[in-house]
Amino acid sequence: AVVSTQSTGFAAEPTAVFEPEPPTAAAEPVIAMPVAAEPVMAMPVAAEPADRFSALNEAAEPESIRIWKQQQAEEIAARDAEAEAKAAEWKAEALKELENWHAKQTDVLEKTRAANREAQDEFLKDNVEEAKPGQQWERICRLCDFNPKSNRNSKDTARMKSIFLQLKQNPL
């Protein structure tokens, strides 16, 4: 590396410019050596700046303020303990309610599954029976809901229902 000093015209301000050498193909690896610096004297440092003045603060504080601070600290600790106890109680209550909800949900699902199985068995039993001539339209009419009040939010299928009823009464 080439180090050159440049001057700006003032003798007091020399500047050093570092110009690296171009790498060569067979160059040996460069190992950086630490530069020796001036030794630094270790100064004793306090652990916390508050420690230096703690004796002064305690001596300068009136007794009533010290008692008030102690009472405040005790009240805060009591409130924290009470809040933790309530939080633990709420968590226990929430777990119990969650378990109850899961139990109820499981019961509802089992009842629904049983009702669906029964309805499926009944439907399959009706479909397995041999269709007698003239009863096809009766079976179709059993599957249709002819109550006009129950289908208020669906499409108007009155014409189709009337055709089914006519075919039930007068089969083809």
PDB file of C-alpha atoms in Angstrom:
ATOM      1  CA  ALA A   1       0.000   0.000   0.000  1.00  0.00           C
ATOM      2  CA  VAL A   2       1.181   3.458  -0.768  1.00  0.00           C
ATOM      3  CA  VAL A   3       0.604   6.208   1.738  1.00  0.00           C
ATOM      4  CA  SER A   4       1.036   9.730   0.512  1.00  0.00           C
ATOM      5  CA  THR A   5       0.514  12.991   2.277  1.00  0.00           C
ATOM      6  CA  GLN A   6      -1.230  15.804   0.591  1.00  0.00           C
ATOM      7  CA  SER A   7      -1.189  19.336   1.744  1.00  0.00           C
ATOM      8  CA  THR A   8      -3.913  21.892   1.361  1.00  0.00           C
ATOM      9  CA  GLY A   9      -1.482  24.729   1.564  1.00  0.00           C
ATOM     10  CA  PHE A  10      -1.430  24.912   5.299  1.00  0.00           C
ATOM     11  CA  ALA A  11       1.466  23.353   7.145  1.00  0.00           C
ATOM     12  CA  ALA A  12      -0.693  22.424  10.130  1.00  0.00           C
ATOM     13  CA  GLU A  13      -3.128  20.238   8.151  1.00  0.00           C
ATOM     14  CA  PRO A  14      -1.374  17.299   6.517  1.00  0.00           C
ATOM     15  CA  THR A  15      -3.767  14.678   5.173  1.00  0.00           C
ATOM     16  CA  ALA A  16      -2.935  11.025   4.648  1.00  0.00           C
ATOM     17  CA  VAL A  17      -4.448   9.221   1.672  1.00  0.00           C
ATOM     18  CA  PHE A  18      -4.317   5.448   1.500  1.00  0.00           C
ATOM     19  CA  GLU A  19      -4.010   3.980  -1.973  1.00  0.00           C
ATOM     20  CA  PRO A  20      -4.220   0.158  -2.062  1.00  0.00           C
ATOM     21  CA  GLU A  21      -1.948  -1.767  -4.370  1.00  0.00           C
ATOM     22  CA  PRO A  22      -3.588  -3.710  -7.159  1.00  0.00           C
ATOM     23  CA  PRO A  23      -3.982  -7.407  -6.296  1.00  0.00           C
ATOM     24  CA  THR A  24      -1.677  -9.859  -7.975  1.00  0.00           C
ATOM     25  CA  ALA A  25      -2.552 -13.374  -8.995  1.00  0.00           C
ATOM     26  CA  ALA A  26       0.017 -15.029  -6.733  1.00  0.00           C
ATOM     27  CA  ALA A  27      -0.420 -12.625  -3.849  1.00  0.00           C
ATOM     28  CA  GLU A  28      -0.104 -13.984  -0.375  1.00  0.00           C
ATOM     29  CA  PRO A  29      -3.038 -13.458   1.974  1.00  0.00           C
ATOM     30  CA  VAL A  30      -2.781 -10.225   3.891  1.00  0.00           C
ATOM     31  CA  ILE A  31      -3.184 -10.498   7.626  1.00  0.00           C
ATOM     32  CA  ALA A  32      -4.350  -7.353   9.342  1.00  0.00           C
ATOM     33  CA  MET A  33      -2.284  -6.481  12.359  1.00  0.00           C
ATOM     34  CA  PRO A  34      -3.781  -4.371  15.124  1.00  0.00           C
ATOM     35  CA  VAL A  35      -2.283  -0.934  15.441  1.00  0.00           C
ATOM     36  CA  ALA A  36      -0.983  -0.071  18.857  1.00  0.00           C
ATOM     37  CA  ALA A  37      -2.850   2.812  20.369  1.00  0.00           C
ATOM     38  CA  GLU A  38      -2.222   4.867  23.416  1.00  0.00           C
ATOM     39  CA  PRO A  39      -3.157   3.006  26.603  1.00  0.00           C
ATOM     40  CA  VAL A  40      -6.408   4.183  28.089  1.00  0.00           C
ATOM     41  CA  MET A  41      -6.557   4.613  31.827  1.00  0.00           C
ATOM     42  CA  ALA A  42      -9.498   2.819  33.371  1.00  0.00           C
ATOM     43  CA  MET A  43     -11.684   5.118  35.408  1.00  0.00           C
ATOM     44  CA  PRO A  44     -13.737   3.667  38.231  1.00  0.00           C
ATOM     45  CA  VAL A  45     -17.416   3.833  37.237  1.00  0.00           C
ATOM     46  CA  ALA A  46     -20.313   3.493  39.647  1.00  0.00           C
ATOM     47  CA  ALA A  47     -22.848   0.745  38.918  1.00  0.00           C
ATOM     48  CA  GLU A  48     -25.698   3.245  38.698  1.00  0.00           C
ATOM     49  CA  PRO A  49     -25.633   7.020  38.954  1.00  0.00           C
ATOM     50  CA  ALA A  50     -28.513   6.876  41.447  1.00  0.00           C
ATOM     51  CA  ASP A  51     -26.296   4.991  43.919  1.00  0.00           C
ATOM     52  CA  ARG A  52     -24.070   8.044  44.390  1.00  0.00           C
ATOM     53  CA  PHE A  53     -26.916  10.233  45.483  1.00  0.00           C
ATOM     54  CA  SER A  54     -29.125   7.750  47.295  1.00  0.00           C
ATOM     55  CA  ALA A  55     -27.795   8.750  50.697  1.00  0.00           C
ATOM     56  CA  LEU A  56     -28.446  12.407  49.910  1.00  0.00           C
ATOM     57  CA  ASN A  57     -31.980  11.716  48.688  1.00  0.00           C
ATOM     58  CA  GLU A  58     -32.890   9.754  51.803  1.00  0.00           C
ATOM     59  CA  ALA A  59     -31.497  12.405  54.099  1.00  0.00           C
ATOM     60  CA  ALA A  60     -33.157  15.285  52.229  1.00  0.00           C
ATOM     61  CA  GLU A  61     -36.571  13.554  52.106  1.00  0.00           C
ATOM     62  CA  PRO A  62     -39.011  14.376  54.909  1.00  0.00           C
ATOM     63  CA  GLU A  63     -40.322  11.488  56.971  1.00  0.00           C
ATOM     64  CA  SER A  64     -43.917  11.998  55.771  1.00  0.00           C
ATOM     65  CA  ILE A  65     -42.900  11.630  52.109  1.00  0.00           C
ATOM     66  CA  ARG A  66     -40.906   8.492  52.858  1.00  0.00           C
ATOM     67  CA  ILE A  67     -43.919   7.001  54.677  1.00  0.00           C
ATOM     68  CA  TRP A  68     -46.230   8.013  51.798  1.00  0.00           C
ATOM     69  CA  LYS A  69     -43.936   6.357  49.232  1.00  0.00           C
ATOM     70  CA  GLN A  70     -43.838   3.185  51.306  1.00  0.00           C
ATOM     71  CA  GLN A  71     -47.656   3.139  51.597  1.00  0.00           C
ATOM     72  CA  GLN A  72     -48.018   3.730  47.854  1.00  0.00           C
ATOM     73  CA  ALA A  73     -45.647   0.859  47.105  1.00  0.00           C
ATOM     74  CA  GLU A  74     -47.647  -1.425  49.421  1.00  0.00           C
ATOM     75  CA  GLU A  75     -50.968  -0.378  47.837  1.00  0.00           C
ATOM     76  CA  ILE A  76     -49.604  -0.959  44.335  1.00  0.00           C
ATOM     77  CA  ALA A  77     -48.323  -4.392  45.358  1.00  0.00           C
ATOM     78  CA  ALA A  78     -51.736  -5.236  46.860  1.00  0.00           C
ATOM     79  CA  ARG A  79     -53.543  -4.097  43.693  1.00  0.00           C
ATOM     80  CA  ASP A  80     -51.173  -6.126  41.538  1.00  0.00           C
ATOM     81  CA  ALA A  81     -51.759  -9.233  43.644  1.00  0.00           C
ATOM     82  CA  GLU A  82     -55.531  -8.681  43.484  1.00  0.00           C
ATOM     83  CA  ALA A  83     -55.399  -8.210  39.702  1.00  0.00           C
ATOM     84  CA  GLU A  84     -53.371 -11.404  39.297  1.00  0.00           C
ATOM     85  CA  ALA A  85     -55.843 -13.306  41.470  1.00  0.00           C
ATOM     86  CA  LYS A  86     -58.789 -12.015  39.415  1.00  0.00           C
ATOM     87  CA  ALA A  87     -57.020 -12.877  36.175  1.00  0.00           C
ATOM     88  CA  ALA A  88     -56.360 -16.404  37.409  1.00  0.00           C
ATOM     89  CA  GLU A  89     -60.008 -16.719  38.506  1.00  0.00           C
ATOM     90  CA  TRP A  90     -61.242 -15.484  35.119  1.00  0.00           C
ATOM     91  CA  LYS A  91     -58.969 -17.917  33.314  1.00  0.00           C
ATOM     92  CA  ALA A  92     -60.248 -20.818  35.403  1.00  0.00           C
ATOM     93  CA  GLU A  93     -63.854 -19.727  34.793  1.00  0.00           C
ATOM     94  CA  ALA A  94     -63.201 -19.361  31.049  1.00  0.00           C
ATOM     95  CA  LEU A  95     -61.679 -22.852  30.892  1.00  0.00           C
ATOM     96  CA  LYS A  96     -64.693 -24.291  32.698  1.00  0.00           C
ATOM     97  CA  GLU A  97     -67.100 -22.516  30.332  1.00  0.00           C
ATOM     98  CA  LEU A  98     -65.095 -23.668  27.336  1.00  0.00           C
ATOM     99  CA  GLU A  99     -65.236 -27.276  28.533  1.00  0.00           C
ATOM    100  CA  ASN A 100     -69.011 -26.954  29.068  1.00  0.00           C
ATOM    101  CA  TRP A 101     -69.432 -25.482  25.588  1.00  0.00           C
ATOM    102  CA  HIS A 102     -67.413 -28.321  24.051  1.00  0.00           C
ATOM    103  CA  ALA A 103     -69.517 -30.873  25.930  1.00  0.00           C
ATOM    104  CA  LYS A 104     -72.777 -29.254  24.766  1.00  0.00           C
ATOM    105  CA  GLN A 105     -71.468 -28.968  21.219  1.00  0.00           C
ATOM    106  CA  THR A 106     -70.518 -32.651  21.223  1.00  0.00           C
ATOM    107  CA  ASP A 107     -73.992 -33.600  22.488  1.00  0.00           C
ATOM    108  CA  VAL A 108     -75.683 -31.488  19.804  1.00  0.00           C
ATOM    109  CA  LEU A 109     -73.488 -33.015  17.104  1.00  0.00           C
ATOM    110  CA  GLU A 110     -74.241 -36.562  18.297  1.00  0.00           C
ATOM    111  CA  LYS A 111     -77.987 -35.855  18.358  1.00  0.00           C
ATOM    112  CA  THR A 112     -77.824 -34.337  14.881  1.00  0.00           C
ATOM    113  CA  ARG A 113     -75.855 -37.289  13.561  1.00  0.00           C
ATOM    114  CA  ALA A 114     -78.356 -39.740  15.074  1.00  0.00           C
ATOM    115  CA  ALA A 115     -81.318 -37.822  13.611  1.00  0.00           C
ATOM    116  CA  ASN A 116     -79.614 -37.682  10.203  1.00  0.00           C
ATOM    117  CA  ARG A 117     -78.922 -41.425  10.305  1.00  0.00           C
ATOM    118  CA  GLU A 118     -82.558 -42.160  11.160  1.00  0.00           C
ATOM    119  CA  ALA A 119     -83.806 -39.846   8.408  1.00  0.00           C
ATOM    120  CA  GLN A 120     -81.424 -41.450   5.910  1.00  0.00           C
ATOM    121  CA  ASP A 121     -82.504 -44.969   6.889  1.00  0.00           C
ATOM    122  CA  GLU A 122     -86.176 -44.004   6.550  1.00  0.00           C
ATOM    123  CA  PHE A 123     -85.548 -42.320   3.189  1.00  0.00           C
ATOM    124  CA  LEU A 124     -83.633 -45.340   1.881  1.00  0.00           C
ATOM    125  CA  LYS A 125     -86.316 -47.723   3.133  1.00  0.00           C
ATOM    126  CA  ASP A 126     -88.986 -45.723   1.279  1.00  0.00           C
ATOM    127  CA  ASN A 127     -86.896 -45.675  -1.903  1.00  0.00           C
ATOM    128  CA  VAL A 128     -86.107 -49.381  -1.761  1.00  0.00           C
ATOM    129  CA  GLU A 129     -89.745 -50.343  -1.674  1.00  0.00           C
ATOM    130  CA  GLU A 130     -90.993 -51.377  -5.022  1.00  0.00           C
ATOM    131  CA  ALA A 131     -92.758 -48.535  -6.749  1.00  0.00           C
ATOM    132  CA  LYS A 132     -96.322 -49.523  -7.443  1.00  0.00           C
ATOM    133  CA  PRO A 133     -97.953 -48.102 -10.513  1.00  0.00           C
ATOM    134  CA  GLY A 134     -99.639 -44.818  -9.704  1.00  0.00           C
ATOM    135  CA  GLN A 135     -97.705 -44.236  -6.492  1.00  0.00           C
ATOM    136  CA  GLN A 136     -94.727 -42.448  -8.029  1.00  0.00           C
ATOM    137  CA  TRP A 137     -96.460 -39.080  -7.846  1.00  0.00           C
ATOM    138  CA  GLU A 138     -97.490 -39.701  -4.267  1.00  0.00           C
ATOM    139  CA  ARG A 139     -93.833 -40.290  -3.383  1.00  0.00           C
ATOM    140  CA  ILE A 140     -92.853 -37.110  -5.190  1.00  0.00           C
ATOM    141  CA  CYS A 141     -95.552 -35.140  -3.381  1.00  0.00           C
ATOM    142  CA  ARG A 142     -94.272 -36.432  -0.030  1.00  0.00           C
ATOM    143  CA  LEU A 143     -90.889 -34.888  -0.835  1.00  0.00           C
ATOM    144  CA  CYS A 144     -92.432 -31.509  -1.681  1.00  0.00           C
ATOM    145  CA  ASP A 145     -93.484 -28.945   0.893  1.00  0.00           C
ATOM    146  CA  PHE A 146     -96.973 -27.697   0.026  1.00  0.00           C
ATOM    147  CA  ASN A 147     -97.249 -25.292   2.951  1.00  0.00           C
ATOM    148  CA  PRO A 148     -97.366 -21.792   1.387  1.00  0.00           C
ATOM    149  CA  LYS A 149     -96.153 -20.022   4.539  1.00  0.00           C
ATOM    150  CA  SER A 150     -92.905 -21.970   4.892  1.00  0.00           C
ATOM    151  CA  ASN A 151     -91.425 -20.927   1.525  1.00  0.00           C
ATOM    152  CA  ARG A 152     -91.690 -17.134   1.675  1.00  0.00           C
ATOM    153  CA  ASN A 153     -88.002 -16.531   0.886  1.00  0.00           C
ATOM    154  CA  SER A 154     -87.720 -18.974  -2.010  1.00  0.00           C
ATOM    155  CA  LYS A 155     -88.774 -18.940  -5.649  1.00  0.00           C
ATOM    156  CA  ASP A 156     -92.397 -19.281  -6.550  1.00  0.00           C
ATOM    157  CA  THR A 157     -92.993 -22.950  -7.333  1.00  0.00           C
ATOM    158  CA  ALA A 158     -96.786 -22.897  -7.100  1.00  0.00           C
ATOM    159  CA  ARG A 159     -97.278 -23.969 -10.707  1.00  0.00           C
ATOM    160  CA  MET A 160     -94.989 -26.977 -10.318  1.00  0.00           C
ATOM    161  CA  LYS A 161     -96.723 -27.969  -7.091  1.00  0.00           C
ATOM    162  CA  SER A 162    -100.113 -27.762  -8.733  1.00  0.00           C
ATOM    163  CA  ILE A 163     -98.879 -29.985 -11.573  1.00  0.00           C
ATOM    164  CA  PHE A 164     -97.616 -32.541  -9.047  1.00  0.00           C
ATOM    165  CA  LEU A 165    -100.978 -32.532  -7.261  1.00  0.00           C
ATOM    166  CA  GLN A 166    -102.841 -32.988 -10.571  1.00  0.00           C
ATOM    167  CA  LEU A 167    -100.570 -35.889 -11.525  1.00  0.00           C
ATOM    168  CA  LYS A 168    -101.073 -37.420  -8.089  1.00  0.00           C
ATOM    169  CA  GLN A 169    -104.837 -37.333  -8.539  1.00  0.00           C
ATOM    170  CA  ASN A 170    -104.844 -38.283 -12.234  1.00  0.00           C
ATOM    171  CA  PRO A 171    -101.702 -40.276 -13.068  1.00  0.00           C
ATOM    172  CA  LEU A 172    -100.640 -40.587 -16.688  1.00  0.00           C
TER     173      LEU A 172
END
